[in-house]
Short mmCIF file of C-alpha atoms and ligand atoms in Angstrom, two decimals:
data_model
loop_
_atom_site.label_atom_id
_atom_site.label_comp_id
_atom_site.label_asym_id
_atom_site.label_seq_id
_atom_site.Cartn_x
_atom_site.Cartn_y
_atom_site.Cartn_z
CA MET A 1 -29.61 21.15 8.30
CA ILE A 2 -26.71 18.89 9.26
CA ASP A 3 -24.51 18.54 6.20
CA PHE A 4 -23.19 15.19 5.11
CA ASN A 5 -19.72 16.66 4.62
CA VAL A 6 -17.98 19.92 5.46
CA PRO A 7 -14.48 20.32 3.98
CA PRO A 8 -11.83 20.14 6.70
CA PHE A 9 -10.52 23.50 7.87
CA VAL A 10 -8.43 23.89 11.00
CA GLY A 11 -7.64 27.61 10.60
CA ASN A 12 -3.95 27.83 9.74
CA GLU A 13 -4.51 26.98 6.05
CA ILE A 14 -5.25 30.66 5.30
CA LYS A 15 -1.89 31.76 6.66
CA TYR A 16 -0.04 29.44 4.29
CA VAL A 17 -2.19 30.30 1.28
CA GLU A 18 -1.45 33.96 2.01
CA GLN A 19 2.23 33.20 2.28
CA ALA A 20 2.18 31.50 -1.12
CA ILE A 21 0.68 34.63 -2.65
CA LYS A 22 2.36 37.48 -0.78
CA VAL A 23 5.72 36.08 0.26
CA ASN A 24 6.63 33.24 -2.07
CA HIS A 25 5.08 34.78 -5.20
CA LYS A 26 4.64 31.24 -6.40
CA LEU A 27 1.24 29.90 -7.40
CA CYS A 28 2.07 27.30 -10.02
CA GLY A 29 3.11 23.72 -9.38
CA ASP A 30 6.16 22.42 -7.52
CA GLY A 31 6.61 25.59 -5.48
CA PRO A 32 7.76 25.68 -1.84
CA PHE A 33 4.52 24.26 -0.39
CA THR A 34 4.40 21.37 -2.83
CA LYS A 35 7.97 20.55 -1.80
CA LYS A 36 7.05 20.74 1.90
CA CYS A 37 4.06 18.46 1.38
CA ARG A 38 6.13 16.01 -0.56
CA LYS A 39 8.84 15.93 2.10
CA TRP A 40 6.22 15.52 4.81
CA MET A 41 4.77 12.51 3.02
CA GLU A 42 8.16 10.97 2.34
CA GLU A 43 8.96 11.31 6.06
CA ASN A 44 5.58 10.16 7.34
CA PHE A 45 5.00 7.28 4.95
CA PRO A 46 7.44 4.39 4.55
CA VAL A 47 8.04 5.14 0.84
CA ASN A 48 10.84 6.59 -1.21
CA TYR A 49 8.63 8.74 -3.40
CA ALA A 50 5.49 10.78 -2.84
CA PHE A 51 4.28 12.92 -5.71
CA LEU A 52 1.60 15.48 -5.02
CA THR A 53 -0.96 15.35 -7.84
CA THR A 54 -4.04 17.22 -8.98
CA SER A 55 -6.30 14.38 -7.81
CA CYS A 56 -6.38 10.74 -6.81
CA THR A 57 -7.85 10.08 -10.25
CA HIS A 58 -4.67 11.53 -11.75
CA ALA A 59 -2.46 9.57 -9.37
CA LEU A 60 -4.25 6.44 -10.61
CA GLU A 61 -3.73 7.55 -14.22
CA MET A 62 -0.02 7.97 -13.52
CA ALA A 63 0.06 4.49 -11.97
CA ALA A 64 -1.68 3.04 -15.04
CA LEU A 65 0.96 4.66 -17.27
CA LEU A 66 3.82 3.47 -15.08
CA CYS A 67 2.43 -0.07 -15.08
CA ASP A 68 2.45 0.20 -18.87
CA VAL A 69 -1.19 -0.84 -19.11
CA SER A 70 -2.20 -1.05 -22.75
CA GLU A 71 -4.96 -2.10 -25.13
CA GLY A 72 -6.56 -5.38 -24.12
CA ASP A 73 -4.81 -5.75 -20.77
CA GLU A 74 -7.08 -6.79 -17.92
CA VAL A 75 -7.31 -5.06 -14.58
CA ILE A 76 -8.98 -6.69 -11.59
CA MET A 77 -10.90 -4.50 -9.16
CA PRO A 78 -14.14 -4.40 -7.15
CA SER A 79 -17.30 -3.13 -8.84
CA TYR A 80 -18.22 -1.39 -5.61
CA THR A 81 -15.94 1.62 -6.04
CA PHE A 82 -15.72 5.13 -7.46
CA VAL A 83 -15.58 5.53 -11.25
CA SER A 84 -12.00 6.83 -11.18
CA THR A 85 -10.66 3.45 -10.09
CA ALA A 86 -11.79 2.06 -13.44
CA ASP A 87 -11.47 5.20 -15.60
CA ALA A 88 -7.72 5.50 -15.07
CA PHE A 89 -7.20 2.06 -16.63
CA VAL A 90 -9.97 2.21 -19.23
CA GLN A 91 -8.20 5.28 -20.61
CA ARG A 92 -5.24 3.06 -21.45
CA GLY A 93 -7.48 0.60 -23.28
CA ALA A 94 -7.76 -1.91 -20.46
CA ARG A 95 -10.69 -4.26 -19.88
CA ILE A 96 -11.96 -4.15 -16.34
CA VAL A 97 -12.62 -7.45 -14.58
CA PHE A 98 -14.85 -6.91 -11.58
CA VAL A 99 -14.66 -9.33 -8.69
CA ASP A 100 -17.14 -9.64 -5.84
CA ILE A 101 -16.63 -7.98 -2.46
CA ARG A 102 -16.59 -9.31 1.09
CA PRO A 103 -19.76 -8.38 2.95
CA ASP A 104 -17.89 -7.49 6.16
CA THR A 105 -15.55 -4.78 4.83
CA MET A 106 -17.10 -4.11 1.38
CA ASN A 107 -13.58 -4.72 -0.02
CA LEU A 108 -12.42 -6.95 -2.87
CA ASP A 109 -12.79 -10.59 -1.76
CA GLU A 110 -9.19 -11.76 -1.86
CA SER A 111 -10.24 -15.41 -2.14
CA LEU A 112 -11.90 -14.75 -5.52
CA ILE A 113 -9.06 -12.88 -7.23
CA GLU A 114 -6.91 -15.77 -8.38
CA ASP A 115 -9.76 -17.35 -10.31
CA ALA A 116 -10.18 -14.09 -12.29
CA VAL A 117 -6.54 -14.00 -13.43
CA THR A 118 -5.93 -14.70 -17.14
CA GLU A 119 -2.83 -14.30 -19.29
CA ARG A 120 -4.03 -10.77 -20.10
CA THR A 121 -4.21 -9.68 -16.46
CA LYS A 122 -1.76 -6.91 -15.65
CA VAL A 123 -2.88 -5.17 -12.48
CA ILE A 124 -4.92 -5.78 -9.33
CA VAL A 125 -6.49 -2.68 -7.79
CA PRO A 126 -7.54 -3.15 -4.17
CA VAL A 127 -9.76 -0.30 -2.94
CA HIS A 128 -9.57 0.31 0.80
CA TYR A 129 -13.23 1.16 1.29
CA ALA A 130 -13.96 3.53 4.18
CA GLY A 131 -10.22 3.49 4.90
CA VAL A 132 -10.41 -0.15 6.01
CA ALA A 133 -7.60 -2.30 4.63
CA CYS A 134 -7.99 -5.05 2.07
CA GLU A 135 -6.26 -8.36 2.87
CA MET A 136 -2.99 -7.21 1.34
CA ASP A 137 -0.71 -10.19 2.07
CA THR A 138 -2.96 -12.46 0.04
CA ILE A 139 -3.29 -9.91 -2.76
CA ASN A 140 0.47 -9.35 -2.96
CA LYS A 141 1.07 -13.12 -3.03
CA ILE A 142 -1.26 -13.56 -6.01
CA ALA A 143 0.43 -10.63 -7.75
CA GLU A 144 3.84 -12.16 -7.17
CA LYS A 145 2.74 -15.57 -8.42
CA TYR A 146 1.38 -14.19 -11.72
CA ASP A 147 3.79 -11.28 -12.08
CA LEU A 148 1.10 -8.61 -11.73
CA LYS A 149 1.30 -5.09 -10.40
CA VAL A 150 -0.73 -3.94 -7.39
CA VAL A 151 -2.10 -0.39 -7.42
CA GLU A 152 -3.81 0.52 -4.15
CA ASP A 153 -6.72 2.91 -4.41
CA ALA A 154 -6.07 4.48 -1.02
CA ALA A 155 -8.24 7.54 -1.75
CA GLN A 156 -10.13 7.07 1.52
CA ALA A 157 -7.29 5.57 3.47
CA PHE A 158 -5.05 8.42 4.67
CA GLY A 159 -3.67 7.48 8.08
CA ALA A 160 -4.99 3.90 8.07
CA SER A 161 -2.86 0.78 8.04
CA TYR A 162 -2.70 -2.95 7.36
CA LYS A 163 -0.72 -4.95 9.95
CA GLY A 164 0.88 -1.68 10.99
CA LYS A 165 1.90 -0.61 7.47
CA ALA A 166 0.35 2.54 5.99
CA LEU A 167 -2.23 1.92 3.26
CA GLY A 168 -0.98 3.17 -0.08
CA THR A 169 2.54 1.88 0.66
CA ILE A 170 1.97 -1.87 0.41
CA GLY A 171 1.43 -2.46 -3.33
CA ASP A 172 3.64 -1.24 -6.18
CA PHE A 173 1.80 2.07 -6.23
CA GLY A 174 -0.61 3.82 -3.88
CA ALA A 175 -2.99 6.66 -4.74
CA LEU A 176 -4.26 9.05 -2.06
CA SER A 177 -6.99 11.66 -2.41
CA PHE A 178 -7.12 15.12 -0.86
CA HIS A 179 -10.52 15.95 -2.33
CA GLU A 180 -12.71 18.03 -0.04
CA THR A 181 -14.66 14.92 1.01
CA LYS A 182 -11.56 13.13 2.30
CA ASN A 183 -9.99 13.26 5.79
CA LEU A 184 -7.34 15.80 4.75
CA SER A 185 -7.97 18.12 1.85
CA MET A 186 -6.65 20.67 -0.59
CA GLY A 187 -9.93 21.09 -2.46
CA GLU A 188 -8.95 18.87 -5.34
CA GLY A 189 -5.73 16.90 -5.05
CA GLY A 190 -4.02 13.63 -4.41
CA ALA A 191 -0.71 11.84 -4.22
CA LEU A 192 1.07 8.94 -5.85
CA LEU A 193 3.23 6.87 -3.48
CA PHE A 194 5.80 4.28 -4.52
CA ASP A 195 9.11 2.78 -3.53
CA ASN A 196 10.81 1.51 -6.64
CA PRO A 197 13.54 3.89 -7.91
CA ASP A 198 13.13 2.43 -11.41
CA PHE A 199 9.89 4.40 -11.75
CA HIS A 200 11.17 7.68 -10.33
CA GLU A 201 12.39 9.40 -13.47
CA GLN A 202 9.46 8.24 -15.60
CA ALA A 203 7.00 9.42 -12.95
CA GLU A 204 8.60 12.88 -12.94
CA ILE A 205 8.40 13.01 -16.72
CA ILE A 206 4.76 11.90 -16.92
CA ARG A 207 3.76 14.45 -14.28
CA GLU A 208 5.59 17.31 -16.04
CA LYS A 209 4.00 17.12 -19.51
CA GLY A 210 6.50 14.59 -20.78
CA THR A 211 9.49 16.79 -20.11
CA ASN A 212 12.59 16.32 -17.97
CA ARG A 213 11.96 19.64 -16.28
CA SER A 214 12.45 18.21 -12.77
CA LYS A 215 15.99 17.18 -13.66
CA PHE A 216 16.57 20.65 -15.05
CA PHE A 217 15.43 22.27 -11.80
CA ARG A 218 17.81 20.06 -9.86
CA GLY A 219 20.64 21.29 -12.09
CA GLN A 220 21.28 17.79 -13.48
CA ILE A 221 20.88 18.98 -17.08
CA ASP A 222 21.30 22.44 -18.60
CA LYS A 223 18.11 22.59 -20.63
CA TYR A 224 14.91 20.63 -20.53
CA THR A 225 13.13 18.98 -23.38
CA TRP A 226 10.23 16.78 -24.39
CA VAL A 227 11.37 13.22 -23.73
CA ASP A 228 8.23 11.04 -23.48
CA TYR A 229 4.44 11.14 -23.22
CA GLY A 230 3.00 12.92 -20.23
CA SER A 231 0.38 15.23 -18.88
CA SER A 232 0.04 17.97 -16.28
CA TYR A 233 -0.49 16.25 -12.98
CA LEU A 234 1.02 18.87 -10.67
CA PRO A 235 -1.29 20.95 -8.50
CA SER A 236 -1.05 24.68 -7.86
CA ASP A 237 1.08 25.68 -4.89
CA LEU A 238 -2.03 27.46 -3.52
CA ASN A 239 -3.70 24.11 -3.04
CA ALA A 240 -0.52 22.65 -1.59
CA ALA A 241 -0.37 25.55 0.91
CA TYR A 242 -3.86 24.65 2.13
CA LEU A 243 -2.85 21.00 2.45
CA TRP A 244 0.31 21.97 4.33
CA GLY A 245 -1.85 23.54 7.04
CA GLU A 246 -3.72 20.25 7.30
CA PHE A 247 -0.62 18.05 7.37
CA LEU A 248 0.51 20.04 10.40
CA ALA A 249 -2.86 19.38 12.04
CA ALA A 250 -3.27 15.80 10.82
CA ASP A 251 -3.35 14.27 14.31
CA GLN A 252 -5.96 16.76 15.46
CA ILE A 253 -8.16 16.07 12.43
CA GLN A 254 -7.83 12.30 12.69
CA SER A 255 -8.50 12.15 16.43
CA ASP A 256 -11.58 14.35 16.05
CA ARG A 257 -12.96 12.02 13.38
CA LEU A 258 -12.12 8.95 15.44
CA LYS A 259 -14.07 10.37 18.38
CA SER A 260 -17.10 10.84 16.13
CA TRP A 261 -16.73 7.35 14.74
CA GLU A 262 -16.54 5.83 18.25
CA LEU A 263 -19.56 7.78 19.41
CA TYR A 264 -21.61 6.50 16.46
CA HIS A 265 -20.32 2.99 16.93
CA GLN A 266 -21.21 2.82 20.61
CA GLY A 267 -24.42 4.70 19.99
CA PHE A 268 -25.66 2.10 17.51
CA GLN A 269 -24.61 -0.93 19.55
CA ASN A 270 -28.13 -1.45 20.89
CA LEU A 271 -29.69 -1.32 17.40
CA ALA A 272 -27.07 -3.77 16.19
CA ASP A 273 -27.77 -6.12 19.11
CA ARG A 274 -31.43 -6.10 18.15
CA GLY A 275 -30.51 -6.97 14.57
CA LEU A 276 -31.95 -3.73 13.15
CA VAL A 277 -28.70 -2.42 11.72
CA GLU A 278 -25.22 -3.69 10.95
CA ARG A 279 -22.23 -1.56 11.83
CA PRO A 280 -18.85 -1.33 10.04
CA VAL A 281 -16.37 -4.13 10.71
CA ILE A 282 -12.68 -3.38 11.24
CA PRO A 283 -10.71 -6.65 10.95
CA ASP A 284 -7.80 -7.28 13.34
CA TYR A 285 -5.27 -6.57 10.60
CA ALA A 286 -6.69 -3.10 9.92
CA SER A 287 -6.56 0.17 11.80
CA ASN A 288 -9.36 2.71 11.57
CA ASN A 289 -8.94 6.23 10.13
CA ALA A 290 -12.61 7.13 10.65
CA HIS A 291 -13.06 8.14 7.06
CA MET A 292 -16.69 7.10 7.01
CA TYR A 293 -19.45 5.91 9.28
CA TYR A 294 -22.05 3.73 7.63
CA LEU A 295 -24.91 1.50 8.67
CA LYS A 296 -26.47 -1.35 6.77
CA VAL A 297 -30.20 -1.83 7.09
CA ARG A 298 -32.43 -4.71 6.01
CA ASP A 299 -32.97 -3.80 2.36
CA VAL A 300 -33.06 -1.04 -0.22
CA GLN A 301 -36.63 -0.03 0.73
CA THR A 302 -35.73 0.39 4.39
CA ARG A 303 -32.74 2.46 3.34
CA ALA A 304 -34.86 4.76 1.19
CA ARG A 305 -37.30 5.26 4.06
CA LEU A 306 -34.51 5.94 6.57
CA LEU A 307 -32.82 8.41 4.21
CA SER A 308 -36.00 10.42 3.75
CA PHE A 309 -36.86 10.18 7.45
CA LEU A 310 -33.45 11.66 8.31
CA LYS A 311 -33.86 14.35 5.67
CA GLU A 312 -37.14 15.40 7.25
CA LYS A 313 -35.26 15.66 10.54
CA GLY A 314 -32.69 17.95 8.89
CA ILE A 315 -29.94 15.35 8.48
CA LEU A 316 -28.20 14.71 5.17
CA ALA A 317 -27.37 11.02 5.07
CA VAL A 318 -26.49 9.48 1.71
CA PHE A 319 -26.11 6.14 -0.02
CA HIS A 320 -22.94 5.25 -1.86
CA TYR A 321 -21.64 3.58 -5.01
CA ILE A 322 -23.94 2.03 -7.54
CA PRO A 323 -21.85 -0.95 -8.66
CA LEU A 324 -19.83 -0.06 -11.74
CA HIS A 325 -20.64 -3.26 -13.63
CA SER A 326 -24.29 -2.19 -13.76
CA ALA A 327 -23.46 1.23 -15.28
CA PRO A 328 -23.41 1.78 -19.07
CA ALA A 329 -19.63 2.32 -19.15
CA GLY A 330 -19.10 -0.64 -16.83
CA LYS A 331 -20.88 -2.87 -19.33
CA LYS A 332 -18.91 -1.42 -22.21
CA PHE A 333 -15.46 -1.61 -20.65
CA GLY A 334 -15.73 -4.45 -18.20
CA ARG A 335 -17.25 -7.71 -17.11
CA PHE A 336 -18.12 -9.24 -13.78
CA HIS A 337 -16.15 -12.39 -13.08
CA GLY A 338 -18.04 -15.01 -11.10
CA GLU A 339 -21.19 -14.50 -9.11
CA ASP A 340 -22.38 -11.11 -7.85
CA ARG A 341 -23.22 -12.46 -4.44
CA TYR A 342 -22.62 -9.39 -2.31
CA THR A 343 -21.69 -6.38 -4.49
CA THR A 344 -25.22 -5.37 -5.44
CA SER A 345 -27.13 -6.66 -2.43
CA GLU A 346 -24.77 -5.20 0.19
CA SER A 347 -24.37 -1.86 -1.58
CA GLU A 348 -28.16 -1.41 -1.63
CA ARG A 349 -28.37 -1.69 2.16
CA LEU A 350 -25.61 0.76 3.00
CA LEU A 351 -26.14 4.34 4.13
CA ARG A 352 -23.55 6.87 5.25
CA LEU A 353 -24.04 9.29 8.11
CA PRO A 354 -22.59 12.80 8.37
CA MET A 355 -18.88 12.58 9.15
CA TYR A 356 -16.48 15.49 9.08
CA TYR A 357 -13.91 17.32 11.15
CA GLY A 358 -15.70 19.44 13.72
CA LEU A 359 -19.06 17.62 13.73
CA THR A 360 -20.49 18.64 17.10
CA GLN A 361 -21.39 16.33 19.96
CA GLU A 362 -24.91 17.74 19.93
CA ASP A 363 -25.36 16.98 16.23
CA LYS A 364 -24.01 13.47 16.59
CA GLU A 365 -26.32 12.70 19.49
CA TYR A 366 -29.23 14.12 17.54
CA ILE A 367 -28.36 11.96 14.52
CA ILE A 368 -28.14 8.82 16.64
CA SER A 369 -31.43 9.58 18.37
CA CYS A 370 -33.16 10.13 15.02
CA VAL A 371 -32.01 6.72 13.75
CA TYR A 372 -33.43 5.18 16.93
CA ALA A 373 -36.64 7.12 16.42
CA PHE A 374 -36.91 5.68 12.90
CA PHE A 375 -37.01 2.22 14.43
CA GLY A 376 -39.52 3.42 17.06
CA LEU A 377 -36.99 3.25 19.87
CA HIS A 378 -35.28 5.56 22.32
CA MET A 379 -31.53 5.76 22.65
C1 PLP B 1 -12.53 9.98 -3.79
C2 PLP B 1 -12.14 8.72 -4.46
C3 PLP B 1 -11.44 8.71 -5.67
C4 PLP B 1 -11.16 9.96 -6.47
O1 PLP B 1 -10.44 10.90 -5.81
P1 PLP B 1 -10.20 12.33 -6.53
O2 PLP B 1 -9.10 12.93 -5.70
O3 PLP B 1 -11.49 13.06 -6.42
O4 PLP B 1 -9.80 12.08 -7.91
C5 PLP B 1 -11.04 7.51 -6.20
N1 PLP B 1 -11.31 6.35 -5.58
C6 PLP B 1 -12.00 6.30 -4.43
C7 PLP B 1 -12.27 4.99 -3.78
C8 PLP B 1 -12.46 7.49 -3.83
O5 PLP B 1 -13.16 7.44 -2.71
#
């Protein structure tokens, strides 16, 4: 069976996990490996602050708190996304306003956002689907005009950019994920990126159970205390040690994935030329981090048949998000603004192929040939 995903593992992660246990004697949060990871991110991303968190969901929750989202505020986002994008804001009492996506990138259609803005709107949440950038200049301009915050859900976007700028560093806040299904991983984990020093102290406090413990550790105060609301958003140093091994091998992981992506993309050219499938589109302003390889087929029935055909051939391909506005909680906490022209119809046609670090050439060629076989063709 060819798995859909295998968590990334380059080999050196074990050494660092062992070091955390046997040498550092530090397993809880904000130990030496968390600090290394944080420094690595602050050096490799054009941001002042990078907080390692327990998940991207939690990074989004921190962003919602820092944006001071409260009861009745509205948050604009695509319906075609993971539940966490909405959950983090719903938790603060926000109403979610879903806007349609662009069929080419499956991202929030920037031309529809302004019409969804009301006096209750507080935040726009662009989701960089498959690591492909949203049209950020337009989104930032709307945010500026109406004094809104922009929180990028960059869960899938590690290593990708918009006009040369790293995704997750373009809005007010960016949330990365290091879940085992993402390009780099620590099992469960994420990061909150931001630039504005005004949020620094509050972010530290929220992440450390509402205490000023970080200041205490820096020797800036002589005892720490409960100063505001907060939670526990800091991951174990064991997880950070695993991630550290992957940060050091980030180029290797990314280039391996890119090779797979290119092989798929060239492999399916012929099917695309015949109009049997559509392949992902990477606009000129976006770079590709090969987070995902998907195909779109004619309709939901064709997709179901292709998925089960591949399964019979020993290949685990999967579909993706069921639009949030059609889910029970989506109906309760949100509304769809405007027409659902593409969200439902495009999501029903999309299918994701196995994509992970170390996927073999042989497996990839087999997968491509099976998709051709489904359409009664040879590669
Ligand atoms: C994976 C993902 C998340 C959640 O990430 P976690 O680290 O598992 O919390 C949120 N949004 C999107 C778009 C994702 O793909």
